[in-house]
Amino acid sequence: MKNIITGAEALMRSLEYQGVKTIFGYPGGSIMPVFDALYDHRETLNHILVRHEQGATHAAQGFARVSGEVGVCLVTSGPGATNTITGIADAMIDSTPVVVIAGQVATGFLGTDAFQEVDLVGITQPISKWSYQIRRAEDVPWAVARAFYIAKSGRPGPVVLDFAKNAQVDKMEYTPMKLDYIRSYLPVPETDEAALQQAADLINAAERPMVLVGQGVELGNAQTELRAFIEKADIPAGCTLMGLSALPTAHPLNKGMLGMHGNLGPNINTNKCDVLIAVGMRFDDRVTGNLATYAKQAKIIHFDIDPAEIDKNVKVDVAVLGDCKETLVAVTQLLKPAKHQAWIDSFRAYEEVEEEKVIRPELHPSGGKLSMGEVVRAVSEATHDDAVLVTDVGQNQMMSARYFRYSRPRSIVTSGGLGTMGFGLPAAIGATFGRADRTVCVFMGDGGLQMNLQELGTVMEQKAPVKMILLNNNFLGNVRQWQAMFFNRRYSFTPMLNPDYMKIAEAYEIPARRVFSREELQAAIEEMLATDGPFLLEACVVEEGNVLPMTPPGGAVNQMLLEC
């Protein structure tokens, strides 16, 4: 007997066949047949009703980043679809595997400016790995299989399926499908054996080698292989923002964060090392600073799965293409055990300077008001450095990245390349579904929280156990810092008149507490962590605090400011 079903039902079965259990979405007219089909799959497909489609995409990102699975969004056409654009772009630049499924008008109405019609494929092609319009019901299993394969293979990224309404309601004969090959698509490039030997020879001869750890290590699940690599060759490492939890904070070879607001040692020694080894990172401008002065003294080795990243920003001497879970092992086998104690000890002087001039004043401020850094560190310590850190964007992001500590992989979720304010709250919701076994702490500023404040409704409905820490300084803090440093303290539209967040939390039935002093802080954190379910902790921090050190825009990576 033939299995004749609608395209909408085929989508449900295809998602189940791909192993999907969680969907973030928002219904509407052009996707209504799919939501009707979803009604009969509620026991196998858990749909999380967000309050805005952008929230759906960020929640899917948070889910994907902590779980290693593909995040899924389901939205309607027109404004529902266009509301996902920021999340799709964010997922693309940060290599996050998500599949966005959007309703579309019936094919007979395409090109007529029909109600809520928009050319979603045309809009999203430049910001996705693949964007496809499903016009026939019989194409659903193939399109879904292809979408999931593309999203999660090679360098991950977002895929968009634009689902015409007629294809949702028309009938087709359903056969489940999975793909593991697409002609002309090579997700993992072939590794050049000669490059492996060249890389090993450079590292074996190095006196001052240094590793830059990127998110590619996390995406490739190569954390163990990375540790074996750096330990055998005794190489100090710095981590990008996105790669911070690929290496435990306490690892003796982990020298801290790279970039504009990174740690002094790894940034300065980038311009002193003789061999620079980049693993799964893209030489972002926030990491390199002025390219004209970046690591000119070093031989550069670049491990990456994406050939497009080789020589894109920084000319390299050896390119090791392939999956770093495999290529790191291959090079490690060719390495001679080494010791670089004098080179590793050279980081200590920079650590002492940063500790005295930046870290100690931030964690133990002399003033009466709380600092952002001390709040972050107190939460990290209270969770035994074992929580998932989610951040919004701005000073809260840089402070939490710097002062939170990481003991397990996939423990930081943040908007890196796009820098999307409003990312934090919905991403944290998604993370609680992706790893229900872990504590999820999201740090937000008063500006970023209000960008997607409506997702407190999702928290309320789902009772999502998000521990929300609002670092409230009544400013758009990061922009204010730049105005203070580079625009003569002309605070043009950065002061914030804020609402009473305690009343907002009460309206959403979320337990909350506001603290002004460090004497109140520890008890409030303990109450937050002891609360079953969500909690909002508002920490009223010093208004004009600054994130330091800082490489000024256009400056060299080794010319970091320690004070404003």
mmCIF file of N, CA and C in Angstrom, residues 18-89:
data_model
loop_
_atom_site.group_PDB
_atom_site.id
_atom_site.type_symbol
_atom_site.label_atom_id
_atom_site.label_comp_id
_atom_site.label_asym_id
_atom_site.label_seq_id
_atom_site.Cartn_x
_atom_site.Cartn_y
_atom_site.Cartn_z
ATOM 1 N N GLN A 18 15.368 12.843 10.538
ATOM 2 C CA GLN A 18 16.672 13.478 10.744
ATOM 3 C C GLN A 18 17.068 13.520 12.216
ATOM 4 N N GLY A 19 16.192 13.054 13.089
ATOM 5 C CA GLY A 19 16.499 13.034 14.511
ATOM 6 C C GLY A 19 16.104 14.294 15.256
ATOM 7 N N VAL A 20 15.327 15.166 14.631
ATOM 8 C CA VAL A 20 14.909 16.417 15.271
ATOM 9 C C VAL A 20 13.917 16.119 16.391
ATOM 10 N N LYS A 21 14.126 16.769 17.510
ATOM 11 C CA LYS A 21 13.195 16.636 18.629
ATOM 12 C C LYS A 21 12.673 17.984 19.105
ATOM 13 N N THR A 22 13.366 19.072 18.751
ATOM 14 C CA THR A 22 13.003 20.411 19.233
ATOM 15 C C THR A 22 12.948 21.376 18.069
ATOM 16 N N ILE A 23 11.886 22.177 18.015
ATOM 17 C CA ILE A 23 11.703 23.195 16.978
ATOM 18 C C ILE A 23 11.345 24.498 17.669
ATOM 19 N N PHE A 24 11.923 25.597 17.192
ATOM 20 C CA PHE A 24 11.582 26.933 17.693
ATOM 21 C C PHE A 24 10.833 27.668 16.592
ATOM 22 N N GLY A 25 9.645 28.190 16.903
ATOM 23 C CA GLY A 25 8.895 28.790 15.809
ATOM 24 C C GLY A 25 7.753 29.684 16.228
ATOM 25 N N TYR A 26 7.022 30.130 15.172
ATOM 26 C CA TYR A 26 5.909 31.058 15.345
ATOM 27 C C TYR A 26 4.981 30.855 14.146
ATOM 28 N N PRO A 27 3.697 30.547 14.381
ATOM 29 C CA PRO A 27 2.815 30.227 13.256
ATOM 30 C C PRO A 27 2.314 31.465 12.513
ATOM 31 N N GLY A 28 1.749 31.220 11.355
ATOM 32 C CA GLY A 28 1.167 32.288 10.534
ATOM 33 C C GLY A 28 0.462 31.678 9.337
ATOM 34 N N GLY A 29 -0.144 32.513 8.520
ATOM 35 C CA GLY A 29 -1.012 32.049 7.448
ATOM 36 C C GLY A 29 -0.359 31.092 6.474
ATOM 37 N N SER A 30 0.799 31.450 5.951
ATOM 38 C CA SER A 30 1.401 30.658 4.882
ATOM 39 C C SER A 30 2.071 29.379 5.366
ATOM 40 N N ILE A 31 2.184 29.193 6.666
ATOM 41 C CA ILE A 31 2.782 27.972 7.198
ATOM 42 C C ILE A 31 1.747 27.180 8.011
ATOM 43 N N MET A 32 0.479 27.609 7.945
ATOM 44 C CA MET A 32 -0.552 26.993 8.778
ATOM 45 C C MET A 32 -0.750 25.499 8.512
ATOM 46 N N PRO A 33 -0.698 25.022 7.263
ATOM 47 C CA PRO A 33 -0.837 23.573 7.068
ATOM 48 C C PRO A 33 0.257 22.775 7.779
ATOM 49 N N VAL A 34 1.462 23.329 7.853
ATOM 50 C CA VAL A 34 2.549 22.653 8.555
ATOM 51 C C VAL A 34 2.273 22.616 10.052
ATOM 52 N N PHE A 35 1.825 23.721 10.611
ATOM 53 C CA PHE A 35 1.503 23.727 12.035
ATOM 54 C C PHE A 35 0.329 22.803 12.344
ATOM 55 N N ASP A 36 -0.592 22.667 11.406
ATOM 56 C CA ASP A 36 -1.697 21.721 11.605
ATOM 57 C C ASP A 36 -1.169 20.291 11.643
ATOM 58 N N ALA A 37 -0.223 19.987 10.766
ATOM 59 C CA ALA A 37 0.393 18.655 10.783
ATOM 60 C C ALA A 37 1.198 18.446 12.061
ATOM 61 N N LEU A 38 1.844 19.504 12.529
ATOM 62 C CA LEU A 38 2.639 19.429 13.752
ATOM 63 C C LEU A 38 1.786 19.054 14.959
ATOM 64 N N TYR A 39 0.502 19.415 14.922
ATOM 65 C CA TYR A 39 -0.414 19.130 16.029
ATOM 66 C C TYR A 39 -0.443 17.636 16.352
ATOM 67 N N ASP A 40 -0.300 16.793 15.327
ATOM 68 C CA ASP A 40 -0.338 15.341 15.524
ATOM 69 C C ASP A 40 1.029 14.745 15.849
ATOM 70 N N HIS A 41 2.063 15.602 15.915
ATOM 71 C CA HIS A 41 3.418 15.117 16.204
ATOM 72 C C HIS A 41 3.970 15.742 17.482
ATOM 73 N N ARG A 42 3.068 16.212 18.337
ATOM 74 C CA ARG A 42 3.524 16.940 19.523
ATOM 75 C C ARG A 42 4.293 16.062 20.504
ATOM 76 N N GLU A 43 4.084 14.760 20.467
ATOM 77 C CA GLU A 43 4.806 13.888 21.398
ATOM 78 C C GLU A 43 6.238 13.625 20.959
ATOM 79 N N THR A 44 6.504 13.808 19.664
ATOM 80 C CA THR A 44 7.861 13.548 19.157
ATOM 81 C C THR A 44 8.606 14.814 18.761
ATOM 82 N N LEU A 45 7.871 15.855 18.400
ATOM 83 C CA LEU A 45 8.486 17.123 18.019
ATOM 84 C C LEU A 45 8.036 18.201 18.997
ATOM 85 N N ASN A 46 8.947 18.628 19.850
ATOM 86 C CA ASN A 46 8.636 19.628 20.873
ATOM 87 C C ASN A 46 8.772 21.019 20.266
ATOM 88 N N HIS A 47 7.649 21.671 20.003
ATOM 89 C CA HIS A 47 7.688 23.011 19.415
ATOM 90 C C HIS A 47 7.688 24.054 20.525
ATOM 91 N N ILE A 48 8.667 24.950 20.495
ATOM 92 C CA ILE A 48 8.784 26.033 21.471
ATOM 93 C C ILE A 48 8.268 27.306 20.819
ATOM 94 N N LEU A 49 7.161 27.807 21.322
ATOM 95 C CA LEU A 49 6.581 29.032 20.774
ATOM 96 C C LEU A 49 7.346 30.239 21.311
ATOM 97 N N VAL A 50 8.121 30.882 20.435
ATOM 98 C CA VAL A 50 8.830 32.105 20.808
ATOM 99 C C VAL A 50 7.881 33.284 20.663
ATOM 100 N N ARG A 51 8.381 34.474 20.955
ATOM 101 C CA ARG A 51 7.528 35.657 20.849
ATOM 102 C C ARG A 51 7.909 36.549 19.672
ATOM 103 N N HIS A 52 8.962 36.167 18.945
ATOM 104 C CA HIS A 52 9.403 36.912 17.761
ATOM 105 C C HIS A 52 10.288 35.965 16.957
ATOM 106 N N GLU A 53 10.180 36.037 15.641
ATOM 107 C CA GLU A 53 10.919 35.100 14.801
ATOM 108 C C GLU A 53 12.436 35.246 14.928
ATOM 109 N N GLN A 54 12.925 36.451 15.189
ATOM 110 C CA GLN A 54 14.363 36.581 15.443
ATOM 111 C C GLN A 54 14.749 35.762 16.660
ATOM 112 N N GLY A 55 13.881 35.765 17.667
ATOM 113 C CA GLY A 55 14.127 34.943 18.841
ATOM 114 C C GLY A 55 14.216 33.466 18.502
ATOM 115 N N ALA A 56 13.433 33.022 17.516
ATOM 116 C CA ALA A 56 13.476 31.610 17.103
ATOM 117 C C ALA A 56 14.836 31.243 16.538
ATOM 118 N N THR A 57 15.387 32.123 15.705
ATOM 119 C CA THR A 57 16.682 31.810 15.093
ATOM 120 C C THR A 57 17.793 31.802 16.143
ATOM 121 N N HIS A 58 17.780 32.768 17.047
ATOM 122 C CA HIS A 58 18.822 32.791 18.077
ATOM 123 C C HIS A 58 18.673 31.612 19.040
ATOM 124 N N ALA A 59 17.432 31.234 19.342
ATOM 125 C CA ALA A 59 17.224 30.060 20.198
ATOM 126 C C ALA A 59 17.757 28.809 19.516
ATOM 127 N N ALA A 60 17.519 28.697 18.210
ATOM 128 C CA ALA A 60 18.044 27.550 17.458
ATOM 129 C C ALA A 60 19.563 27.557 17.463
ATOM 130 N N GLN A 61 20.163 28.759 17.391
ATOM 131 C CA GLN A 61 21.619 28.851 17.461
ATOM 132 C C GLN A 61 22.138 28.384 18.813
ATOM 133 N N GLY A 62 21.513 28.861 19.880
ATOM 134 C CA GLY A 62 21.935 28.436 21.212
ATOM 135 C C GLY A 62 21.817 26.936 21.385
ATOM 136 N N PHE A 63 20.719 26.377 20.897
ATOM 137 C CA PHE A 63 20.507 24.928 20.941
ATOM 138 C C PHE A 63 21.622 24.202 20.204
ATOM 139 N N ALA A 64 21.936 24.668 18.997
ATOM 140 C CA ALA A 64 22.942 24.008 18.166
ATOM 141 C C ALA A 64 24.330 24.102 18.773
ATOM 142 N N ARG A 65 24.663 25.249 19.317
ATOM 143 C CA ARG A 65 26.024 25.478 19.791
ATOM 144 C C ARG A 65 26.366 24.606 21.004
ATOM 145 N N VAL A 66 25.401 24.383 21.885
ATOM 146 C CA VAL A 66 25.716 23.574 23.073
ATOM 147 C C VAL A 66 25.519 22.090 22.832
ATOM 148 N N SER A 67 24.652 21.720 21.888
ATOM 149 C CA SER A 67 24.325 20.314 21.665
ATOM 150 C C SER A 67 25.152 19.671 20.573
ATOM 151 N N GLY A 68 25.645 20.479 19.619
ATOM 152 C CA GLY A 68 26.313 19.925 18.456
ATOM 153 C C GLY A 68 25.355 19.413 17.404
ATOM 154 N N GLU A 69 24.049 19.607 17.621
ATOM 155 C CA GLU A 69 23.033 19.184 16.654
ATOM 156 C C GLU A 69 22.585 20.386 15.817
ATOM 157 N N VAL A 70 21.736 20.117 14.842
ATOM 158 C CA VAL A 70 21.195 21.186 14.000
ATOM 159 C C VAL A 70 20.003 21.825 14.701
ATOM 160 N N GLY A 71 19.997 23.152 14.796
ATOM 161 C CA GLY A 71 18.850 23.871 15.334
ATOM 162 C C GLY A 71 17.817 24.102 14.242
ATOM 163 N N VAL A 72 16.535 24.079 14.596
ATOM 164 C CA VAL A 72 15.464 24.173 13.600
ATOM 165 C C VAL A 72 14.494 25.287 13.968
ATOM 166 N N CYS A 73 14.148 26.109 12.954
ATOM 167 C CA CYS A 73 13.158 27.181 13.108
ATOM 168 C C CYS A 73 12.018 26.943 12.133
ATOM 169 N N LEU A 74 10.815 27.328 12.535
ATOM 170 C CA LEU A 74 9.639 27.193 11.684
ATOM 171 C C LEU A 74 8.830 28.480 11.780
ATOM 172 N N VAL A 75 8.714 29.205 10.652
ATOM 173 C CA VAL A 75 8.064 30.511 10.656
ATOM 174 C C VAL A 75 7.192 30.660 9.415
ATOM 175 N N THR A 76 6.438 31.738 9.374
ATOM 176 C CA THR A 76 5.574 31.994 8.231
ATOM 177 C C THR A 76 6.275 32.888 7.206
ATOM 178 N N SER A 77 5.551 33.259 6.183
ATOM 179 C CA SER A 77 6.134 34.037 5.082
ATOM 180 C C SER A 77 6.206 35.523 5.423
ATOM 181 N N GLY A 78 6.653 36.321 4.461
ATOM 182 C CA GLY A 78 6.658 37.783 4.603
ATOM 183 C C GLY A 78 7.449 38.240 5.800
ATOM 184 N N PRO A 79 6.808 38.984 6.715
ATOM 185 C CA PRO A 79 7.543 39.512 7.871
ATOM 186 C C PRO A 79 8.053 38.410 8.794
ATOM 187 N N GLY A 80 7.341 37.290 8.861
ATOM 188 C CA GLY A 80 7.834 36.177 9.661
ATOM 189 C C GLY A 80 9.172 35.696 9.146
ATOM 190 N N ALA A 81 9.269 35.596 7.820
ATOM 191 C CA ALA A 81 10.523 35.153 7.207
ATOM 192 C C ALA A 81 11.614 36.209 7.331
ATOM 193 N N THR A 82 11.275 37.470 7.064
ATOM 194 C CA THR A 82 12.312 38.506 7.107
ATOM 195 C C THR A 82 12.803 38.753 8.528
ATOM 196 N N ASN A 83 11.987 38.444 9.528
ATOM 197 C CA ASN A 83 12.440 38.582 10.913
ATOM 198 C C ASN A 83 13.542 37.587 11.273
ATOM 199 N N THR A 84 13.726 36.573 10.443
ATOM 200 C CA THR A 84 14.800 35.607 10.719
ATOM 201 C C THR A 84 16.138 36.011 10.114
ATOM 202 N N ILE A 85 16.173 37.072 9.321
ATOM 203 C CA ILE A 85 17.374 37.400 8.541
ATOM 204 C C ILE A 85 18.590 37.640 9.436
ATOM 205 N N THR A 86 18.415 38.392 10.511
ATOM 206 C CA THR A 86 19.553 38.674 11.396
ATOM 207 C C THR A 86 20.124 37.385 11.964
ATOM 208 N N GLY A 87 19.250 36.475 12.386
ATOM 209 C CA GLY A 87 19.722 35.212 12.931
ATOM 210 C C GLY A 87 20.427 34.356 11.897
ATOM 211 N N ILE A 88 19.932 34.370 10.669
ATOM 212 C CA ILE A 88 20.578 33.601 9.598
ATOM 213 C C ILE A 88 21.972 34.162 9.336
ATOM 214 N N ALA A 89 22.074 35.487 9.233
ATOM 215 C CA ALA A 89 23.380 36.110 9.002
ATOM 216 C C ALA A 89 24.333 35.826 10.157
#
